[in-house]
Tab-separated table of C-alpha atoms in Angstrom:
chain	number	residue	atom	x	y	z
A	662	MET	CA	14.561	-22.852	19.201
A	663	SER	CA	17.678	-25.014	18.968
A	664	LYS	CA	19.014	-26.659	15.847
A	665	LYS	CA	20.075	-30.289	15.897
A	666	VAL	CA	23.692	-30.740	14.875
A	667	SER	CA	24.982	-34.192	13.962
A	668	LYS	CA	28.654	-35.073	14.157
A	669	SER	CA	30.162	-37.897	12.105
A	670	GLY	CA	33.513	-39.586	12.470
A	671	SER	CA	36.074	-40.232	9.707
A	672	ILE	CA	34.984	-42.006	6.527
A	673	SER	CA	37.054	-43.992	4.000
A	674	ARG	CA	37.512	-42.671	0.417
A	675	ARG	CA	35.840	-45.806	-1.061
A	676	ARG	CA	32.796	-45.376	1.177
A	677	LEU	CA	32.670	-41.675	0.393
A	678	LEU	CA	32.606	-42.307	-3.386
A	679	ALA	CA	29.982	-45.025	-2.979
A	680	THR	CA	27.832	-42.720	-0.890
A	681	ALA	CA	28.238	-39.865	-3.395
A	682	GLY	CA	27.282	-42.182	-6.272
A	683	ALA	CA	24.182	-43.383	-4.455
A	684	GLY	CA	23.257	-39.780	-3.692
A	685	ALA	CA	23.594	-38.776	-7.351
A	686	ALA	CA	21.430	-41.718	-8.446
A	687	LEU	CA	18.816	-40.806	-5.856
A	688	ALA	CA	18.828	-37.157	-6.951
A	689	ALA	CA	18.339	-38.212	-10.585
A	690	SER	CA	15.122	-40.069	-9.752
A	691	PRO	CA	11.807	-38.156	-9.422
A	692	LEU	CA	11.360	-39.535	-5.917
A	693	GLY	CA	14.891	-38.502	-4.992
A	694	ALA	CA	14.437	-34.994	-6.343
A	695	GLY	CA	11.294	-34.648	-4.251
A	696	LEU	CA	13.097	-35.931	-1.160
A	697	LEU	CA	15.990	-33.544	-1.682
A	698	HIS	CA	13.605	-30.618	-2.134
A	699	ALA	CA	11.774	-31.689	0.998
A	700	GLN	CA	15.066	-31.622	2.908
A	701	GLN	CA	15.827	-28.035	1.908
A	702	PRO	CA	14.939	-25.438	4.538
A	703	PRO	CA	11.848	-23.354	3.822
A	704	ILE	CA	12.029	-19.785	2.546
A	705	LYS	CA	10.973	-17.799	5.594
A	706	ILE	CA	8.997	-14.569	5.259
A	707	GLY	CA	8.778	-12.622	8.503
A	708	MET	CA	6.368	-9.942	9.623
A	709	SER	CA	4.421	-8.505	12.481
A	710	MET	CA	0.689	-8.138	11.971
A	711	PRO	CA	-1.868	-6.583	14.324
A	712	GLN	CA	-3.968	-9.443	15.667
A	713	THR	CA	-5.172	-7.458	18.691
A	714	GLY	CA	-5.806	-3.748	19.260
A	715	GLY	CA	-7.416	-1.130	17.034
A	716	LEU	CA	-5.829	-2.312	13.770
A	717	ALA	CA	-6.602	-6.015	14.304
A	718	GLY	CA	-9.598	-6.128	11.948
A	719	GLY	CA	-7.451	-5.017	9.024
A	720	GLY	CA	-4.402	-6.983	10.140
A	721	LYS	CA	-6.274	-10.282	10.286
A	722	ALA	CA	-7.777	-9.818	6.809
A	723	SER	CA	-4.386	-8.850	5.394
A	724	LEU	CA	-2.719	-11.896	6.960
A	725	LEU	CA	-5.399	-14.215	5.587
A	726	GLY	CA	-4.670	-12.846	2.101
A	727	ILE	CA	-0.959	-13.601	2.579
A	728	GLU	CA	-1.734	-17.096	3.910
A	729	ILE	CA	-3.861	-17.883	0.846
A	730	TRP	CA	-0.917	-16.866	-1.356
A	731	ARG	CA	1.455	-19.040	0.715
A	732	ASP	CA	-0.843	-22.041	0.287
A	733	ASP	CA	-1.218	-21.392	-3.452
A	734	VAL	CA	2.528	-21.044	-4.055
A	735	ASN	CA	3.334	-24.118	-1.938
A	736	ALA	CA	0.754	-26.136	-3.887
A	737	LYS	CA	2.750	-25.221	-7.017
A	738	GLY	CA	5.984	-26.496	-5.440
A	739	GLY	CA	7.116	-23.406	-3.529
A	740	LEU	CA	9.872	-21.038	-4.625
A	741	LEU	CA	13.284	-22.232	-5.838
A	742	GLY	CA	12.067	-25.728	-5.006
A	743	ARG	CA	11.556	-24.749	-1.351
A	744	LYS	CA	8.361	-24.381	0.644
A	745	VAL	CA	7.363	-20.925	1.856
A	746	GLU	CA	6.904	-20.452	5.599
A	747	LEU	CA	5.462	-17.387	7.354
A	748	VAL	CA	6.890	-16.206	10.672
A	749	VAL	CA	4.292	-13.872	12.204
A	750	TYR	CA	4.117	-11.961	15.506
A	751	ASP	CA	1.261	-9.872	16.902
A	752	ASP	CA	2.384	-6.234	17.192
A	753	LYS	CA	-0.832	-5.412	19.131
A	754	SER	CA	-1.431	-2.435	16.785
A	755	SER	CA	1.376	-0.625	18.607
A	756	ALA	CA	4.322	1.299	17.175
A	757	SER	CA	6.333	0.512	20.318
A	758	GLU	CA	6.250	-3.239	19.587
A	759	THR	CA	7.502	-3.367	16.001
A	760	PRO	CA	11.218	-2.428	16.249
A	761	ALA	CA	11.966	-5.317	18.650
A	762	ILE	CA	9.886	-7.740	16.578
A	763	TYR	CA	11.731	-6.920	13.334
A	764	SER	CA	15.118	-7.144	15.071
A	765	LYS	CA	14.118	-10.631	16.244
A	766	LEU	CA	12.934	-11.631	12.771
A	767	ILE	CA	16.310	-10.648	11.289
A	768	ASP	CA	18.693	-11.732	14.052
A	769	VAL	CA	16.990	-14.695	15.725
A	770	ASP	CA	14.525	-16.130	13.205
A	771	LYS	CA	16.904	-15.423	10.303
A	772	VAL	CA	14.038	-14.805	7.892
A	773	ASP	CA	14.816	-14.513	4.179
A	774	LEU	CA	12.332	-11.711	3.430
A	775	LEU	CA	10.349	-9.096	5.341
A	776	PHE	CA	6.767	-7.909	4.942
A	777	ALA	CA	5.772	-4.741	6.818
A	778	PRO	CA	2.952	-4.712	9.367
A	779	TYR	CA	-0.424	-3.328	8.337
A	780	ALA	CA	-0.725	0.467	8.615
A	781	THR	CA	1.407	3.567	8.912
A	782	VAL	CA	1.843	3.873	12.679
A	783	PRO	CA	3.433	0.419	13.298
A	784	THR	CA	5.524	0.619	10.095
A	785	ALA	CA	7.153	4.037	10.527
A	786	PRO	CA	9.430	3.031	13.475
A	787	ILE	CA	11.028	0.087	11.622
A	788	MET	CA	12.038	2.022	8.506
A	789	PRO	CA	15.430	3.354	9.732
A	790	MET	CA	16.501	-0.098	10.979
A	791	VAL	CA	15.419	-1.894	7.804
A	792	LYS	CA	17.335	0.627	5.696
A	793	GLN	CA	20.424	0.325	7.903
A	794	ARG	CA	20.329	-3.481	7.640
A	795	GLY	CA	19.951	-3.332	3.849
A	796	ARG	CA	16.756	-5.382	3.872
A	797	LEU	CA	14.036	-5.482	1.240
A	798	LEU	CA	10.657	-4.548	2.733
A	799	ILE	CA	7.245	-5.008	1.122
A	800	GLY	CA	5.003	-2.301	2.577
A	801	ASN	CA	1.434	-2.939	3.666
A	802	PHE	CA	-0.902	0.051	3.266
A	803	SER	CA	1.199	2.592	5.136
A	804	PHE	CA	1.247	6.156	3.842
A	805	GLN	CA	4.445	8.108	3.100
A	806	VAL	CA	6.637	6.272	5.652
A	807	ASN	CA	9.530	6.290	3.177
A	808	SER	CA	9.315	9.972	2.242
A	809	LYS	CA	12.025	11.058	4.704
A	810	ILE	CA	13.951	7.772	5.052
A	811	GLY	CA	14.519	7.221	1.305
A	812	HIS	CA	15.047	3.450	1.499
A	813	ASP	CA	15.692	2.120	-2.022
A	814	MET	CA	14.470	-1.400	-1.170
A	815	TRP	CA	10.954	-0.416	-0.046
A	816	PHE	CA	7.943	-1.400	-2.185
A	817	ASN	CA	4.443	-0.554	-0.981
A	818	ASN	CA	1.628	-2.941	-1.928
A	819	ALA	CA	-0.911	-0.103	-1.521
A	820	PRO	CA	-2.460	1.669	-4.539
A	821	TRP	CA	-1.668	5.205	-3.323
A	822	GLY	CA	0.756	6.391	-6.009
A	823	PRO	CA	2.182	9.954	-5.883
A	824	PRO	CA	1.623	11.560	-2.428
A	825	ASP	CA	-0.783	14.237	-3.633
A	826	SER	CA	-2.892	11.944	-5.837
A	827	TRP	CA	-5.270	10.907	-3.070
A	828	ALA	CA	-6.260	14.470	-2.146
A	829	SER	CA	-6.138	15.604	-5.792
A	830	SER	CA	-8.650	12.988	-6.942
A	831	PHE	CA	-11.125	13.936	-4.194
A	832	LEU	CA	-10.740	17.681	-4.704
A	833	ASP	CA	-11.089	17.201	-8.485
A	834	ILE	CA	-14.489	15.630	-7.883
A	835	GLY	CA	-15.456	18.481	-5.541
A	836	GLN	CA	-14.306	21.201	-7.935
A	837	LYS	CA	-16.122	19.642	-10.884
A	838	ALA	CA	-19.258	19.739	-8.720
A	839	GLY	CA	-18.724	23.491	-8.220
A	840	GLY	CA	-16.828	23.463	-4.924
A	841	LYS	CA	-14.490	26.375	-4.133
A	842	SER	CA	-13.902	26.190	-0.372
A	843	ILE	CA	-12.792	23.279	1.782
A	844	ALA	CA	-13.077	22.059	5.381
A	845	LEU	CA	-10.444	19.710	6.811
A	846	LEU	CA	-11.162	17.361	9.701
A	847	ALA	CA	-8.413	14.906	10.683
A	848	ALA	CA	-7.394	12.633	13.547
A	849	ASP	CA	-4.225	13.739	15.326
A	850	GLN	CA	-2.229	10.688	14.180
A	851	GLU	CA	0.459	10.274	11.548
A	852	PHE	CA	-1.600	8.688	8.770
A	853	ALA	CA	-4.503	11.132	9.018
A	854	GLN	CA	-2.206	14.135	9.419
A	855	ASN	CA	-0.233	13.109	6.314
A	856	LEU	CA	-3.501	13.059	4.357
A	857	ALA	CA	-4.588	16.427	5.748
A	858	LYS	CA	-1.189	17.963	4.961
A	859	THR	CA	-1.344	16.913	1.301
A	860	ALA	CA	-4.973	18.092	1.031
A	861	ARG	CA	-3.909	21.481	2.440
A	862	GLU	CA	-1.082	21.727	-0.100
A	863	VAL	CA	-3.301	20.726	-3.045
A	864	ALA	CA	-5.992	23.216	-1.973
A	865	GLY	CA	-3.345	25.954	-1.742
A	866	LYS	CA	-2.082	25.278	-5.275
A	867	ARG	CA	-5.650	25.537	-6.577
A	868	ASP	CA	-6.462	28.746	-4.666
A	869	MET	CA	-9.191	26.942	-2.748
A	870	LYS	CA	-10.020	28.646	0.539
A	871	VAL	CA	-9.687	26.500	3.674
A	872	VAL	CA	-12.578	27.680	5.877
A	873	PHE	CA	-12.262	25.036	8.613
A	874	ASP	CA	-9.181	23.061	9.680
A	875	GLN	CA	-9.307	20.941	12.803
A	876	ALA	CA	-7.371	18.006	14.263
A	877	TYR	CA	-9.074	15.976	16.985
A	878	PRO	CA	-7.525	13.642	19.611
A	879	PRO	CA	-7.527	9.965	18.532
A	880	ASN	CA	-9.708	8.957	21.513
A	881	THR	CA	-12.546	11.370	20.583
A	882	VAL	CA	-15.952	9.659	20.687
A	883	GLU	CA	-18.373	12.612	20.541
A	884	PHE	CA	-18.282	14.683	17.356
A	885	SER	CA	-21.467	16.776	17.645
A	886	SER	CA	-19.749	20.039	18.623
A	887	ILE	CA	-17.099	19.593	15.878
A	888	ILE	CA	-19.742	18.964	13.184
A	889	ARG	CA	-21.742	22.010	14.361
A	890	ALA	CA	-18.632	24.201	14.039
A	891	LEU	CA	-17.846	22.698	10.619
A	892	LYS	CA	-21.418	23.322	9.434
A	893	ALA	CA	-21.208	26.955	10.577
A	894	ALA	CA	-18.106	27.456	8.375
A	895	LYS	CA	-20.228	26.646	5.286
A	896	PRO	CA	-17.614	24.777	3.211
A	897	ASP	CA	-18.308	23.442	-0.283
A	898	ILE	CA	-16.099	20.386	0.178
A	899	VAL	CA	-15.470	18.454	3.408
A	900	TYR	CA	-12.318	16.316	3.495
A	901	VAL	CA	-12.202	13.890	6.424
A	902	ALA	CA	-9.147	11.826	7.427
A	903	SER	CA	-10.293	9.473	10.182
A	904	TYR	CA	-9.812	6.009	11.698
A	905	PRO	CA	-12.615	3.385	11.982
A	906	PRO	CA	-14.113	4.346	15.390
A	907	ASP	CA	-13.964	8.065	14.505
A	908	SER	CA	-15.468	7.498	11.040
A	909	ALA	CA	-18.545	5.921	12.635
A	910	GLY	CA	-18.807	8.702	15.249
A	911	ILE	CA	-18.481	11.434	12.615
A	912	LEU	CA	-21.203	9.932	10.386
A	913	ARG	CA	-23.575	9.540	13.337
A	914	ALA	CA	-23.056	13.218	14.215
A	915	VAL	CA	-23.592	14.198	10.558
A	916	ASN	CA	-26.829	12.188	10.509
A	917	GLU	CA	-28.042	13.976	13.632
A	918	ILE	CA	-26.959	17.532	12.768
A	919	GLY	CA	-26.427	17.637	8.991
A	920	VAL	CA	-23.695	19.650	7.262
A	921	GLY	CA	-25.726	22.156	5.232
A	922	ASP	CA	-26.920	22.286	1.622
A	923	ASN	CA	-23.756	24.066	0.451
A	924	VAL	CA	-21.613	20.918	0.943
A	925	LYS	CA	-21.169	19.275	-2.461
A	926	VAL	CA	-18.855	16.413	-1.467
A	927	PHE	CA	-18.163	14.810	1.923
A	928	GLY	CA	-15.582	12.132	2.815
A	929	GLY	CA	-12.285	11.390	1.086
A	930	GLY	CA	-9.997	9.744	3.638
A	931	MET	CA	-12.235	7.871	6.084
A	932	VAL	CA	-10.696	4.557	7.157
A	933	GLY	CA	-13.217	1.903	8.211
A	934	LEU	CA	-15.795	2.488	5.495
A	935	GLN	CA	-14.006	-0.222	3.502
A	936	PHE	CA	-14.620	-2.988	6.082
A	937	GLY	CA	-17.634	-5.279	5.809
A	938	THR	CA	-18.733	-5.190	9.451
A	939	VAL	CA	-18.376	-1.388	9.682
A	940	MET	CA	-20.392	-0.920	6.486
A	941	GLU	CA	-23.065	-3.323	7.732
A	942	ASN	CA	-23.323	-1.488	11.062
A	943	LEU	CA	-23.494	1.999	9.524
A	944	GLY	CA	-25.891	0.974	6.751
A	945	SER	CA	-27.871	3.920	5.365
A	946	LEU	CA	-25.639	6.438	7.210
A	947	LEU	CA	-23.101	5.778	4.430
A	948	ASN	CA	-25.305	7.100	1.646
A	949	GLY	CA	-23.864	10.075	-0.219
A	950	VAL	CA	-20.363	9.772	1.224
A	951	VAL	CA	-17.568	9.879	-1.381
A	952	ASN	CA	-14.615	7.953	-0.024
A	953	TYR	CA	-11.413	6.239	-1.052
A	954	ASN	CA	-11.200	2.496	-1.531
A	955	SER	CA	-8.762	-0.007	-2.970
A	956	TRP	CA	-10.958	-2.686	-4.555
A	957	LEU	CA	-14.679	-2.905	-5.350
A	958	PRO	CA	-16.775	-5.607	-7.050
A	959	GLU	CA	-17.081	-3.780	-10.371
A	960	LYS	CA	-16.428	-5.522	-13.707
A	961	SER	CA	-13.353	-3.444	-14.531
A	962	MET	CA	-11.578	-4.576	-11.367
A	963	TYR	CA	-11.237	-8.294	-12.121
A	964	PHE	CA	-7.834	-9.514	-13.318
A	965	ASP	CA	-6.240	-12.930	-13.694
A	966	GLY	CA	-6.839	-14.776	-10.414
A	967	THR	CA	-9.055	-12.144	-8.720
A	968	LYS	CA	-12.273	-14.181	-8.778
A	969	ASP	CA	-10.476	-17.330	-7.626
A	970	PHE	CA	-8.887	-15.423	-4.739
A	971	PHE	CA	-12.181	-14.036	-3.434
A	972	GLU	CA	-13.832	-17.458	-3.631
A	973	LYS	CA	-11.082	-18.845	-1.383
A	974	TYR	CA	-11.126	-15.815	0.889
A	975	SER	CA	-14.918	-15.909	1.407
A	976	LYS	CA	-14.775	-19.536	2.590
A	977	ARG	CA	-11.806	-19.041	4.886
A	978	ALA	CA	-12.959	-15.692	6.288
A	979	VAL	CA	-15.912	-17.388	7.988
A	980	GLU	CA	-13.646	-19.861	9.828
A	981	ALA	CA	-11.055	-17.181	10.616
A	982	LYS	CA	-13.760	-14.737	11.804
A	983	VAL	CA	-12.337	-11.865	9.763
A	984	ASP	CA	-13.878	-9.250	7.481
A	985	PRO	CA	-16.323	-11.302	5.365
A	986	LEU	CA	-15.808	-9.100	2.284
A	987	GLY	CA	-12.043	-8.497	2.513
A	988	TYR	CA	-11.985	-5.979	-0.349
A	989	TYR	CA	-9.745	-3.392	1.270
A	990	LEU	CA	-6.671	-5.335	2.391
A	991	ALA	CA	-6.878	-9.061	1.681
A	992	PRO	CA	-6.192	-9.005	-2.097
A	993	PHE	CA	-3.223	-6.709	-1.462
A	994	GLY	CA	-1.832	-9.161	1.102
A	995	TYR	CA	-1.990	-11.781	-1.640
A	996	THR	CA	-0.357	-9.272	-4.003
A	997	SER	CA	2.609	-8.854	-1.601
A	998	GLY	CA	3.259	-12.540	-2.092
A	999	GLN	CA	2.863	-12.283	-5.858
A	1000	LEU	CA	5.448	-9.483	-5.998
A	1001	VAL	CA	8.177	-11.502	-4.255
A	1002	GLU	CA	7.139	-14.680	-6.096
A	1003	GLN	CA	7.639	-13.023	-9.488
A	1004	ALA	CA	10.934	-11.423	-8.435
A	1005	ILE	CA	12.348	-14.713	-7.051
A	1006	ASN	CA	11.202	-16.783	-10.018
A	1007	ALA	CA	12.659	-14.275	-12.504
A	1008	THR	CA	16.027	-13.805	-10.767
A	1009	LYS	CA	16.407	-17.305	-9.225
A	1010	SER	CA	17.761	-15.456	-6.210
A	1011	LEU	CA	17.019	-14.411	-2.640
A	1012	ASP	CA	19.600	-11.632	-2.693
A	1013	GLN	CA	17.956	-8.475	-1.355
A	1014	LYS	CA	19.498	-6.053	-3.872
A	1015	THR	CA	18.831	-8.348	-6.837
A	1016	LEU	CA	15.157	-8.693	-5.885
A	1017	ALA	CA	14.833	-4.933	-5.290
A	1018	LYS	CA	16.330	-4.162	-8.700
A	1019	TYR	CA	13.850	-6.517	-10.387
A	1020	LEU	CA	10.867	-5.060	-8.515
A	1021	ARG	CA	11.922	-1.508	-9.377
A	1022	GLU	CA	12.549	-2.128	-13.087
A	1023	ASN	CA	9.556	-4.274	-14.099
A	1024	THR	CA	5.767	-4.182	-14.268
A	1025	HIS	CA	4.169	-6.935	-12.193
A	1026	GLN	CA	0.873	-8.656	-13.031
A	1027	THR	CA	-1.243	-9.216	-9.906
A	1028	ILE	CA	-4.811	-9.954	-8.848
A	1029	VAL	CA	-5.304	-6.199	-8.276
A	1030	GLY	CA	-3.947	-5.281	-11.707
A	1031	PRO	CA	-0.533	-4.340	-13.108
A	1032	ILE	CA	1.892	-2.662	-10.676
A	1033	ALA	CA	4.935	-0.552	-11.563
A	1034	PHE	CA	6.996	1.244	-8.919
A	1035	SER	CA	8.563	4.700	-8.784
A	1036	ALA	CA	11.998	5.328	-7.267
A	1037	ASP	CA	10.395	5.926	-3.840
A	1038	GLY	CA	8.781	2.461	-3.818
A	1039	GLU	CA	5.241	3.777	-4.333
A	1040	ARG	CA	3.079	3.170	-7.405
A	1041	LYS	CA	4.038	5.125	-10.509
A	1042	GLU	CA	0.348	5.708	-11.136
A	1043	THR	CA	-2.353	5.947	-8.470
A	1044	ALA	CA	-4.947	3.189	-8.386
A	1045	VAL	CA	-6.890	4.618	-5.419
A	1046	LEU	CA	-10.617	4.600	-6.041
A	1047	GLN	CA	-13.010	7.382	-5.055
A	1048	ALA	CA	-16.542	6.006	-4.863
A	1049	GLN	CA	-19.927	7.261	-3.685
A	1050	PHE	CA	-22.203	5.109	-1.511
A	1051	ARG	CA	-25.665	4.757	-3.055
A	1052	GLY	CA	-28.917	3.121	-2.034
A	1053	VAL	CA	-27.410	1.412	1.002
A	1054	VAL	CA	-29.948	-0.117	3.397
A	1055	ASP	CA	-29.475	-1.045	7.041
A	1056	LYS	CA	-28.181	-4.389	8.337
A	1057	ASN	CA	-27.458	-6.144	5.048
A	1058	ILE	CA	-23.861	-7.105	4.307
A	1059	GLU	CA	-24.767	-9.083	1.180
A	1060	GLN	CA	-25.713	-5.864	-0.671
A	1061	PHE	CA	-22.029	-4.903	-0.766
A	1062	ARG	CA	-21.125	-8.000	-2.790
A	1063	THR	CA	-22.987	-6.546	-5.778
A	1064	SER	CA	-21.998	-3.650	-8.046
A	1065	GLY	CA	-23.707	-0.271	-7.759
A	1066	LYS	CA	-23.608	0.235	-3.989
A	1067	GLN	CA	-20.312	2.104	-4.324
A	1068	VAL	CA	-20.270	3.934	-7.652
A	1069	ILE	CA	-16.690	4.568	-8.840
A	1070	LEU	CA	-16.069	8.216	-9.718
A	1071	PHE	CA	-12.267	7.975	-10.064
A	1072	PRO	CA	-10.072	6.915	-11.828
A	1073	GLU	CA	-11.672	7.619	-15.176
A	1074	LYS	CA	-10.794	4.202	-16.672
A	1075	LEU	CA	-12.712	2.436	-13.869
A	1076	LYS	CA	-15.577	4.933	-13.565
A	1077	SER	CA	-19.021	3.365	-13.134
A	1078	GLY	CA	-21.307	6.379	-12.704
A	1079	GLU	CA	-21.723	10.115	-12.051
A	1080	ILE	CA	-21.752	11.831	-8.664
A	1081	ILE	CA	-24.997	12.907	-6.987
A	1082	VAL	CA	-24.706	16.387	-5.415
A	1083	PRO	CA	-25.169	18.136	-3.045
A	1084	PHE	CA	-24.248	15.767	-0.244
A	1085	GLU	CA	-27.547	16.243	1.651
A	1086	ALA	CA	-29.489	15.256	-1.488
A	1087	ALA	CA	-27.250	12.210	-2.008
A	1088	ARG	CA	-27.832	11.152	1.604
A	1089	LYS	CA	-31.568	10.954	0.998
């Protein structure tokens, strides 16, 4: 894309003063101020987002959330009197695509700010470059990608909090239900392995015996033999870290084979069970599963702007053909925008270090609740939900718009019911 450059010849001092005077008069008028603002270049926010490939379902919902924020902020006059523009590339859900895309965003597109792609695998490869370039990066639901890099301008929109909090909350629920031994089943990919690693560490600190520990290849489609082996190990708690296709395959195998009456709690880290179409397709197979989530339609989870956001999202999701519910990622895409909006408005700056300092030192009010960051750019306090599916029927997506279908067990301040155990009883 080429920029037009105009060249002017010499100009007399009298004409210059006259022109300057006219310009000042124009700027002083409301119309002139609007024209001058309109002439300013937009603030460009660059990102890759999976629009194709295995992560596309989440990527599209996340992007729609960001686009709704862009439209809202532009309707209010933009930021620093400038419109906000998104520069987005499809990373095809691939880690090999993102480094080149982010180099282009910085060097060619000259974007002002960067948002990370959705998910851990595409985000991890860009972290060293972003740190080296001294760029602020708003993370998008990746897990522990900054733990080794230590970039001080990284801020994750996800509710994870301290690295062990996810596993701790699930194992707490299992222990309170009488569980003493644990089975681990995880996809052999970075995100799932990070979850399994922390679960292993938490179990070790609590003297919980790990009786089954298996990683499976990401392209696994048949889980019957794995579930039979897991059942034979007779664990009290089953912690699963899986991706959407695997989550469905695992639950179908569990439905066919069962896991035994000794299992108190099953689930924990299953990706996919947060998406509307996956939930609709699995239907009653979800019952009894205790799994993480980020937002659910319970009274305690509505903050300033939440209801308004979901009304807009529901209408636009139909046209965009994305997740009709959008609970998992879309409000956090919007939140990414709110974070930079508040930082820019407060500091009147686009300087990367200035914005990072503001984000690190303040609590930010968003549609998913107040957010405060630790030094590592993750939440100071976890806001991950653990919820149990209850009374879910087949082929009915509307049921998930009401409270009670996913009963919140954690955190305590958002709790909406007690767990049903054992898992086999909860399934029925």
